[in-house]
Amino acid sequence: MLVICTGDRMRINRNRIVEIAKELIKYKSFTGEERYVGEYVSNFFENIGVEYKIFEKEKGRPNIIASIGGGKKTIAFNGHFDVVPISDESLWETDPFSPELKGNKLFGRGSFDMKGSCAVAMHIAELLSKEKINGNLQIQLVSDEEKGAEFGTKYVIELIKKGKVKKPDYVVIGEQSDLKIRNGERGILVFDIKFRGRAAHTSNARHDAVNAIVLASKAVLAIDKKIDKFHPEIGSPVISVNMISGGKIHNQVPGECVITVDRRTIPGETKEIVLKEIKEQMNKVLDKKNYEIMNIFYEPANITPRDSPFIKTVSQTIRDVLKIEPEFYVGRGGVTDARFYRYMGIPTIIYGPMGKHAHGPNEYVDITSLEKQGKVYLGLIKNLL
């Protein structure tokens, strides 16, 4: 178990979390441009005397893994320091990369998704840097989460499988969860549908052409609807048509059109089941010869069961530390790096702060929730190692 010293040294310091988060937010660490924020993180661990290693699948795309302690059990806290671009800076009330604290809210790009949580993990490492731990604490701060994790957590998984990184017994992802336990998440099924019509001059649109964009529009109306299914630990599946491309010139009826569909799945839904449903819906409004489903990408829904020993320990830790009854997050959360660990069979949860406007203007994180998150993290280390 963790041998905790008494006194203020082992208390979560919200002001220190804010200081670290502000430093992280200053870096324009867009996905693919994580080098400099990685240098800051490395220097941070160097300065507090915590052992760390840098792993890069591609130069300039760092994944920093810090380790404290040693022993049989390992708990990993995972966070990403890449962020999405600014869509329209005029909608921001502050400079996205000049973090600003207003009351209990820290504003800035990445404050909520998820540099605030990275700051919590770094502060935990700072607190425990001189403590004795009968186990291993692993802090994983990674690149590339926002675009699929090929150069980030997926690469870390490869290293774990090769024995180059110690395999965790438990993983906590610091993504947004409103201080609730996210023990599962929807799967992702993304695919293109190509519609084939017959091109012709606009003047012949009504008798010598089949407009592929019109075919696509019929399909969109057929499939882009609320899905009447529900899973008690995940919520409902959702579908959205997110991209469309068609037409080559203004005076030609388009012969081809392609849409991209993003379908989030729940347990019990397979790739085959969902695609069959999609085809059945489209076949009601189109001839099947007029379309083709292609470029299919699929990762299934995943859950760490609520009755697992890990979840029971997490729940009891929240009761002990925050003096509240734990709640489970069931809702609109997107996919996270948690899925890669669950696919390995490692008990994994998402437990992170409150805030608003991730990926949008005026993104902020709630500071009090970061402080509570840190307290729960310390409690988990004590109870699991």
Short mmCIF file of C-alpha atoms in Angstrom, two decimals:
data_model
loop_
_atom_site.label_atom_id
_atom_site.label_comp_id
_atom_site.label_asym_id
_atom_site.label_seq_id
_atom_site.Cartn_x
_atom_site.Cartn_y
_atom_site.Cartn_z
CA MET A 1 0.00 0.00 0.00
CA LEU A 2 0.96 3.64 -0.32
CA VAL A 3 2.78 4.94 2.71
CA ILE A 4 1.32 8.44 3.07
CA CYS A 5 3.07 11.08 5.12
CA THR A 6 0.91 13.34 7.24
CA GLY A 7 0.74 17.09 6.82
CA ASP A 8 0.13 19.46 3.95
CA ARG A 9 2.68 17.83 1.65
CA MET A 10 0.25 15.11 0.60
CA ARG A 11 -2.76 17.35 0.10
CA ILE A 12 -4.07 18.18 -3.36
CA ASN A 13 -3.23 21.80 -4.13
CA ARG A 14 -5.78 23.29 -6.55
CA ASN A 15 -3.63 26.35 -7.18
CA ARG A 16 -0.75 24.13 -8.25
CA ILE A 17 -3.02 22.21 -10.62
CA VAL A 18 -4.08 25.54 -12.17
CA GLU A 19 -0.42 26.60 -12.56
CA ILE A 20 0.49 23.39 -14.39
CA ALA A 21 -2.66 23.47 -16.53
CA LYS A 22 -1.96 27.06 -17.58
CA GLU A 23 1.53 26.12 -18.72
CA LEU A 24 0.16 23.22 -20.76
CA ILE A 25 -2.57 25.34 -22.36
CA LYS A 26 -0.03 27.90 -23.62
CA TYR A 27 1.30 25.36 -26.11
CA LYS A 28 -0.46 25.18 -29.47
CA SER A 29 -0.17 21.42 -29.40
CA PHE A 30 -2.43 20.62 -32.32
CA THR A 31 -2.43 16.96 -33.29
CA GLY A 32 0.85 16.38 -35.12
CA GLU A 33 2.50 19.35 -33.39
CA GLU A 34 3.03 17.94 -29.90
CA ARG A 35 6.83 18.28 -29.73
CA TYR A 36 7.09 21.40 -27.59
CA VAL A 37 4.43 20.55 -25.04
CA GLY A 38 6.20 17.20 -24.74
CA GLU A 39 9.44 18.98 -23.94
CA TYR A 40 7.69 20.92 -21.17
CA VAL A 41 6.25 17.71 -19.70
CA SER A 42 9.64 15.97 -19.85
CA ASN A 43 11.32 18.90 -18.10
CA PHE A 44 8.58 18.85 -15.47
CA PHE A 45 9.31 15.22 -14.56
CA GLU A 46 13.06 15.89 -14.72
CA ASN A 47 12.74 18.78 -12.28
CA ILE A 48 10.71 16.82 -9.70
CA GLY A 49 13.04 13.84 -9.89
CA VAL A 50 10.60 11.34 -11.37
CA GLU A 51 11.85 8.68 -13.75
CA TYR A 52 10.39 8.96 -17.24
CA LYS A 53 10.91 7.73 -20.79
CA ILE A 54 9.95 9.22 -24.13
CA PHE A 55 8.58 6.92 -26.81
CA GLU A 56 8.06 8.16 -30.37
CA LYS A 57 6.66 6.21 -33.27
CA GLU A 58 7.30 9.30 -35.36
CA LYS A 59 9.86 11.94 -34.46
CA GLY A 60 8.26 14.93 -32.78
CA ARG A 61 5.22 12.94 -31.61
CA PRO A 62 6.20 12.17 -27.99
CA ASN A 63 4.55 9.80 -25.57
CA ILE A 64 5.95 10.36 -22.11
CA ILE A 65 5.62 7.63 -19.50
CA ALA A 66 6.66 8.49 -15.96
CA SER A 67 6.97 5.82 -13.27
CA ILE A 68 7.04 5.99 -9.49
CA GLY A 69 7.58 3.07 -7.14
CA GLY A 70 7.92 -0.58 -7.94
CA GLY A 71 6.16 -3.79 -7.16
CA LYS A 72 3.62 -6.23 -8.44
CA LYS A 73 0.61 -4.01 -9.17
CA THR A 74 0.57 -1.10 -11.62
CA ILE A 75 -2.02 1.61 -12.03
CA ALA A 76 -1.77 3.92 -15.04
CA PHE A 77 -3.25 7.39 -15.42
CA ASN A 78 -3.53 8.24 -19.09
CA GLY A 79 -4.07 11.64 -20.69
CA HIS A 80 -3.45 13.28 -24.06
CA PHE A 81 -1.91 16.68 -24.62
CA ASP A 82 -2.84 17.18 -28.26
CA VAL A 83 -5.72 19.55 -29.01
CA VAL A 84 -8.03 20.33 -31.91
CA PRO A 85 -7.68 23.54 -33.98
CA ILE A 86 -9.58 26.77 -33.36
CA SER A 87 -12.53 26.99 -35.74
CA ASP A 88 -13.44 30.69 -35.36
CA GLU A 89 -11.34 32.68 -32.91
CA SER A 90 -13.77 35.62 -33.11
CA LEU A 91 -16.24 33.58 -31.05
CA TRP A 92 -13.80 33.31 -28.15
CA GLU A 93 -14.08 35.75 -25.25
CA THR A 94 -10.44 35.07 -24.32
CA ASP A 95 -7.27 34.20 -26.22
CA PRO A 96 -7.50 30.39 -26.62
CA PHE A 97 -3.80 30.00 -25.82
CA SER A 98 -3.55 32.60 -23.06
CA PRO A 99 -5.26 30.69 -20.24
CA GLU A 100 -7.49 32.81 -18.06
CA LEU A 101 -9.04 31.97 -14.71
CA LYS A 102 -12.46 33.47 -14.15
CA GLY A 103 -13.88 32.48 -10.80
CA ASN A 104 -13.89 28.68 -10.76
CA LYS A 105 -13.44 28.31 -14.54
CA LEU A 106 -10.13 27.99 -16.37
CA PHE A 107 -10.57 29.02 -20.01
CA GLY A 108 -8.37 27.96 -22.92
CA ARG A 109 -8.08 25.45 -25.72
CA GLY A 110 -7.54 22.03 -24.19
CA SER A 111 -8.43 23.12 -20.67
CA PHE A 112 -11.28 20.61 -20.59
CA ASP A 113 -10.06 18.22 -23.28
CA MET A 114 -7.82 17.41 -21.58
CA LYS A 115 -4.89 19.41 -20.26
CA GLY A 116 -6.65 20.01 -16.95
CA SER A 117 -6.61 16.28 -16.30
CA CYS A 118 -2.99 16.02 -17.46
CA ALA A 119 -2.15 18.69 -14.89
CA VAL A 120 -3.87 16.62 -12.20
CA ALA A 121 -1.78 13.56 -13.08
CA MET A 122 1.42 15.63 -13.12
CA HIS A 123 0.55 17.11 -9.73
CA ILE A 124 -0.03 13.61 -8.34
CA ALA A 125 3.45 12.65 -9.57
CA GLU A 126 4.83 15.74 -7.89
CA LEU A 127 3.20 14.84 -4.57
CA LEU A 128 4.36 11.22 -4.67
CA SER A 129 7.84 11.78 -6.06
CA LYS A 130 9.46 11.16 -2.67
CA GLU A 131 6.95 8.64 -1.27
CA LYS A 132 7.26 4.89 -0.90
CA ILE A 133 4.73 2.97 -2.98
CA ASN A 134 4.26 -0.78 -2.76
CA GLY A 135 3.40 -0.93 -6.42
CA ASN A 136 3.97 1.10 -9.55
CA LEU A 137 2.31 4.38 -10.53
CA GLN A 138 2.48 5.06 -14.24
CA ILE A 139 1.66 8.47 -15.75
CA GLN A 140 1.07 8.22 -19.51
CA LEU A 141 0.86 11.56 -21.34
CA VAL A 142 0.45 10.94 -25.04
CA SER A 143 0.11 12.46 -28.48
CA ASP A 144 -2.44 11.88 -31.23
CA GLU A 145 -5.61 11.04 -29.31
CA GLU A 146 -7.74 13.40 -31.38
CA LYS A 147 -6.97 11.69 -34.69
CA GLY A 148 -7.06 8.02 -33.80
CA ALA A 149 -4.05 7.40 -31.48
CA GLU A 150 -1.83 5.64 -34.05
CA PHE A 151 1.14 7.67 -32.79
CA GLY A 152 -0.14 7.83 -29.21
CA THR A 153 -1.86 5.28 -27.00
CA LYS A 154 -2.05 2.64 -29.75
CA TYR A 155 1.73 2.86 -30.00
CA VAL A 156 2.03 2.56 -26.22
CA ILE A 157 -0.11 -0.59 -26.45
CA GLU A 158 2.31 -1.99 -29.04
CA LEU A 159 5.19 -1.35 -26.63
CA ILE A 160 3.30 -3.04 -23.80
CA LYS A 161 2.72 -6.12 -25.95
CA LYS A 162 6.44 -6.21 -26.79
CA GLY A 163 7.36 -5.96 -23.12
CA LYS A 164 9.00 -2.54 -23.49
CA VAL A 165 6.46 -0.83 -21.23
CA LYS A 166 5.10 -2.44 -18.07
CA LYS A 167 1.53 -3.65 -18.55
CA PRO A 168 -0.87 -1.89 -16.16
CA ASP A 169 -3.25 -3.85 -13.98
CA TYR A 170 -5.67 -0.90 -13.95
CA VAL A 171 -6.06 2.17 -16.16
CA VAL A 172 -7.76 5.48 -15.47
CA ILE A 173 -8.36 7.84 -18.40
CA GLY A 174 -8.82 11.46 -17.37
CA GLU A 175 -11.32 12.42 -20.08
CA GLN A 176 -14.46 14.34 -19.16
CA SER A 177 -16.91 12.39 -17.03
CA ASP A 178 -18.41 15.06 -14.73
CA LEU A 179 -16.80 13.23 -11.77
CA LYS A 180 -18.89 10.19 -12.62
CA ILE A 181 -17.57 6.74 -13.43
CA ARG A 182 -17.53 6.05 -17.16
CA ASN A 183 -17.06 2.30 -17.23
CA GLY A 184 -17.89 1.83 -20.91
CA GLU A 185 -18.24 3.61 -24.20
CA ARG A 186 -19.87 3.23 -27.55
CA GLY A 187 -18.09 1.66 -30.46
CA ILE A 188 -17.38 3.43 -33.72
CA LEU A 189 -18.34 2.37 -37.24
CA VAL A 190 -17.35 4.78 -39.99
CA PHE A 191 -17.91 4.07 -43.67
CA ASP A 192 -18.42 5.69 -47.05
CA ILE A 193 -21.38 5.12 -49.33
CA LYS A 194 -20.81 5.75 -53.02
CA PHE A 195 -23.92 6.48 -55.10
CA ARG A 196 -23.84 5.82 -58.82
CA GLY A 197 -26.14 7.71 -61.14
CA ARG A 198 -25.71 8.66 -64.78
CA ALA A 199 -24.01 11.89 -65.80
CA ALA A 200 -25.52 14.13 -68.47
CA HIS A 201 -25.78 17.75 -69.56
CA THR A 202 -28.06 19.80 -67.33
CA SER A 203 -30.44 20.31 -70.26
CA ASN A 204 -31.08 16.56 -70.27
CA ALA A 205 -31.46 16.25 -66.48
CA ARG A 206 -35.05 15.02 -66.64
CA HIS A 207 -34.78 12.36 -69.34
CA ASP A 208 -31.17 11.25 -69.82
CA ALA A 209 -29.62 11.45 -66.36
CA VAL A 210 -29.71 9.98 -62.87
CA ASN A 211 -28.52 12.52 -60.32
CA ALA A 212 -26.20 10.86 -57.79
CA ILE A 213 -26.62 13.71 -55.32
CA VAL A 214 -30.37 13.16 -55.36
CA LEU A 215 -29.79 9.46 -54.70
CA ALA A 216 -27.55 10.38 -51.78
CA SER A 217 -30.11 12.81 -50.38
CA LYS A 218 -32.76 10.09 -50.33
CA ALA A 219 -30.38 7.78 -48.50
CA VAL A 220 -29.44 10.45 -45.97
CA LEU A 221 -33.08 11.04 -45.10
CA ALA A 222 -33.59 7.28 -44.76
CA ILE A 223 -30.68 6.58 -42.39
CA ASP A 224 -29.92 9.79 -40.46
CA LYS A 225 -32.50 9.32 -37.72
CA LYS A 226 -32.79 8.72 -33.99
CA ILE A 227 -32.12 5.06 -33.19
CA ASP A 228 -34.59 3.45 -30.83
CA LYS A 229 -32.17 1.31 -28.82
CA PHE A 230 -30.67 1.69 -25.35
CA HIS A 231 -27.99 0.05 -23.22
CA PRO A 232 -28.09 0.78 -19.46
CA GLU A 233 -24.32 1.29 -19.16
CA ILE A 234 -23.66 3.03 -22.46
CA GLY A 235 -26.81 4.82 -23.56
CA SER A 236 -28.23 4.93 -27.07
CA PRO A 237 -26.45 4.48 -30.39
CA VAL A 238 -26.26 7.46 -32.70
CA ILE A 239 -25.73 8.02 -36.41
CA SER A 240 -24.69 11.10 -38.35
CA VAL A 241 -23.86 11.77 -41.99
CA ASN A 242 -20.81 13.99 -41.63
CA MET A 243 -19.33 14.46 -45.11
CA ILE A 244 -20.57 14.64 -48.70
CA SER A 245 -18.78 15.02 -52.02
CA GLY A 246 -20.37 15.08 -55.46
CA GLY A 247 -20.33 16.81 -58.82
CA LYS A 248 -17.50 17.97 -61.04
CA ILE A 249 -18.84 21.01 -62.90
CA HIS A 250 -21.89 23.26 -62.61
CA ASN A 251 -23.51 22.25 -65.91
CA GLN A 252 -23.25 18.47 -65.56
CA VAL A 253 -25.65 16.23 -63.67
CA PRO A 254 -23.37 14.36 -61.22
CA GLY A 255 -22.81 10.69 -61.93
CA GLU A 256 -21.25 9.95 -58.54
CA CYS A 257 -21.67 11.15 -54.97
CA VAL A 258 -20.01 9.92 -51.78
CA ILE A 259 -21.16 10.43 -48.19
CA THR A 260 -19.32 9.52 -44.98
CA VAL A 261 -21.37 8.06 -42.15
CA ASP A 262 -20.35 7.92 -38.50
CA ARG A 263 -22.37 5.35 -36.54
CA ARG A 264 -21.70 4.85 -32.81
CA THR A 265 -22.65 1.39 -31.57
CA ILE A 266 -23.70 -0.17 -28.27
CA PRO A 267 -22.96 -3.66 -26.89
CA GLY A 268 -24.87 -6.30 -28.83
CA GLU A 269 -24.44 -4.44 -32.11
CA THR A 270 -21.85 -5.83 -34.52
CA LYS A 271 -20.55 -4.34 -37.72
CA GLU A 272 -22.60 -6.88 -39.68
CA ILE A 273 -25.83 -6.12 -37.81
CA VAL A 274 -25.53 -2.36 -38.28
CA LEU A 275 -24.61 -2.50 -41.97
CA LYS A 276 -27.52 -4.86 -42.60
CA GLU A 277 -29.86 -2.32 -40.97
CA ILE A 278 -28.39 0.50 -43.05
CA LYS A 279 -28.88 -1.43 -46.27
CA GLU A 280 -32.46 -2.32 -45.37
CA GLN A 281 -33.26 1.34 -44.77
CA MET A 282 -31.69 2.46 -48.05
CA ASN A 283 -33.28 -0.34 -50.05
CA LYS A 284 -36.67 1.14 -49.22
CA VAL A 285 -35.84 4.28 -51.21
CA LEU A 286 -33.13 3.15 -53.65
CA ASP A 287 -32.27 0.27 -55.91
CA LYS A 288 -29.33 -1.59 -54.35
CA LYS A 289 -27.43 -1.34 -57.64
CA ASN A 290 -27.22 2.43 -57.14
CA TYR A 291 -24.95 2.38 -54.09
CA GLU A 292 -21.91 0.68 -52.59
CA ILE A 293 -20.69 0.70 -48.97
CA MET A 294 -16.90 0.98 -48.77
CA ASN A 295 -13.92 2.03 -46.63
CA ILE A 296 -15.34 0.47 -43.47
CA PHE A 297 -13.65 1.22 -40.14
CA TYR A 298 -14.94 -0.49 -36.99
CA GLU A 299 -14.07 -0.71 -33.30
CA PRO A 300 -16.66 -2.30 -30.99
CA ALA A 301 -18.34 -0.92 -27.90
CA ASN A 302 -16.51 -1.85 -24.72
CA ILE A 303 -17.27 -2.12 -20.99
CA THR A 304 -15.56 -2.80 -17.69
CA PRO A 305 -18.45 -4.44 -15.78
CA ARG A 306 -19.89 -2.55 -12.83
CA ASP A 307 -19.61 -5.65 -10.65
CA SER A 308 -15.87 -6.03 -11.31
CA PRO A 309 -13.49 -5.70 -8.33
CA PHE A 310 -11.90 -2.61 -9.93
CA ILE A 311 -15.19 -0.73 -10.28
CA LYS A 312 -16.16 -1.71 -6.73
CA THR A 313 -12.88 -0.27 -5.47
CA VAL A 314 -13.37 2.92 -7.49
CA SER A 315 -16.88 3.30 -6.08
CA GLN A 316 -15.74 2.80 -2.50
CA THR A 317 -12.87 5.26 -2.99
CA ILE A 318 -15.31 7.94 -4.13
CA ARG A 319 -17.47 7.28 -1.06
CA ASP A 320 -14.46 7.52 1.24
CA VAL A 321 -12.80 10.55 -0.36
CA LEU A 322 -15.66 12.73 -1.57
CA LYS A 323 -18.29 11.54 0.92
CA ILE A 324 -20.86 11.05 -1.84
CA GLU A 325 -22.52 8.06 -3.47
CA PRO A 326 -20.78 7.38 -6.80
CA GLU A 327 -22.71 7.89 -10.01
CA PHE A 328 -22.17 6.27 -13.39
CA TYR A 329 -21.86 8.28 -16.56
CA VAL A 330 -24.36 7.17 -19.18
CA GLY A 331 -24.73 9.59 -22.03
CA ARG A 332 -23.17 11.31 -24.97
CA GLY A 333 -19.48 10.72 -24.40
CA GLY A 334 -17.32 10.02 -27.43
CA VAL A 335 -14.78 7.26 -27.88
CA THR A 336 -11.56 7.57 -25.90
CA ASP A 337 -8.24 5.79 -25.54
CA ALA A 338 -9.89 3.65 -22.85
CA ARG A 339 -11.06 1.27 -25.55
CA PHE A 340 -7.55 0.11 -26.40
CA TYR A 341 -6.94 -1.04 -22.84
CA ARG A 342 -10.32 -2.73 -22.59
CA TYR A 343 -9.59 -4.59 -25.81
CA MET A 344 -6.51 -5.96 -23.98
CA GLY A 345 -8.71 -7.09 -21.09
CA ILE A 346 -7.36 -4.47 -18.67
CA PRO A 347 -9.95 -3.02 -16.24
CA THR A 348 -10.33 0.60 -17.31
CA ILE A 349 -12.45 3.59 -16.36
CA ILE A 350 -12.79 7.17 -17.46
CA TYR A 351 -12.85 9.56 -14.53
CA GLY A 352 -12.42 13.23 -15.21
CA PRO A 353 -13.61 16.75 -14.53
CA MET A 354 -16.57 18.95 -15.26
CA GLY A 355 -16.51 21.73 -17.83
CA LYS A 356 -17.95 22.82 -21.17
CA HIS A 357 -17.30 23.53 -24.82
CA ALA A 358 -14.63 20.93 -25.62
CA HIS A 359 -13.56 21.45 -29.26
CA GLY A 360 -15.58 24.68 -29.36
CA PRO A 361 -15.19 28.36 -28.46
CA ASN A 362 -14.77 29.39 -24.82
CA GLU A 363 -13.71 25.95 -23.66
CA TYR A 364 -13.27 25.78 -19.90
CA VAL A 365 -12.71 23.33 -17.07
CA ASP A 366 -14.15 23.53 -13.56
CA ILE A 367 -11.29 23.91 -11.09
CA THR A 368 -13.08 22.43 -8.10
CA SER A 369 -13.76 19.28 -10.10
CA LEU A 370 -10.04 18.99 -10.93
CA GLU A 371 -9.26 19.20 -7.22
CA LYS A 372 -11.79 16.45 -6.46
CA GLN A 373 -10.44 14.37 -9.32
CA GLY A 374 -6.97 14.58 -7.80
CA LYS A 375 -8.28 13.47 -4.39
CA VAL A 376 -9.94 10.42 -5.95
CA TYR A 377 -6.75 9.59 -7.87
CA LEU A 378 -4.73 9.65 -4.65
CA GLY A 379 -7.34 7.46 -3.00
CA LEU A 380 -7.21 4.93 -5.83
CA ILE A 381 -3.43 4.71 -5.57
CA LYS A 382 -3.73 4.02 -1.85
CA ASN A 383 -6.47 1.43 -2.28
CA LEU A 384 -5.13 -0.43 -5.31
CA LEU A 385 -1.39 -0.56 -4.75
#
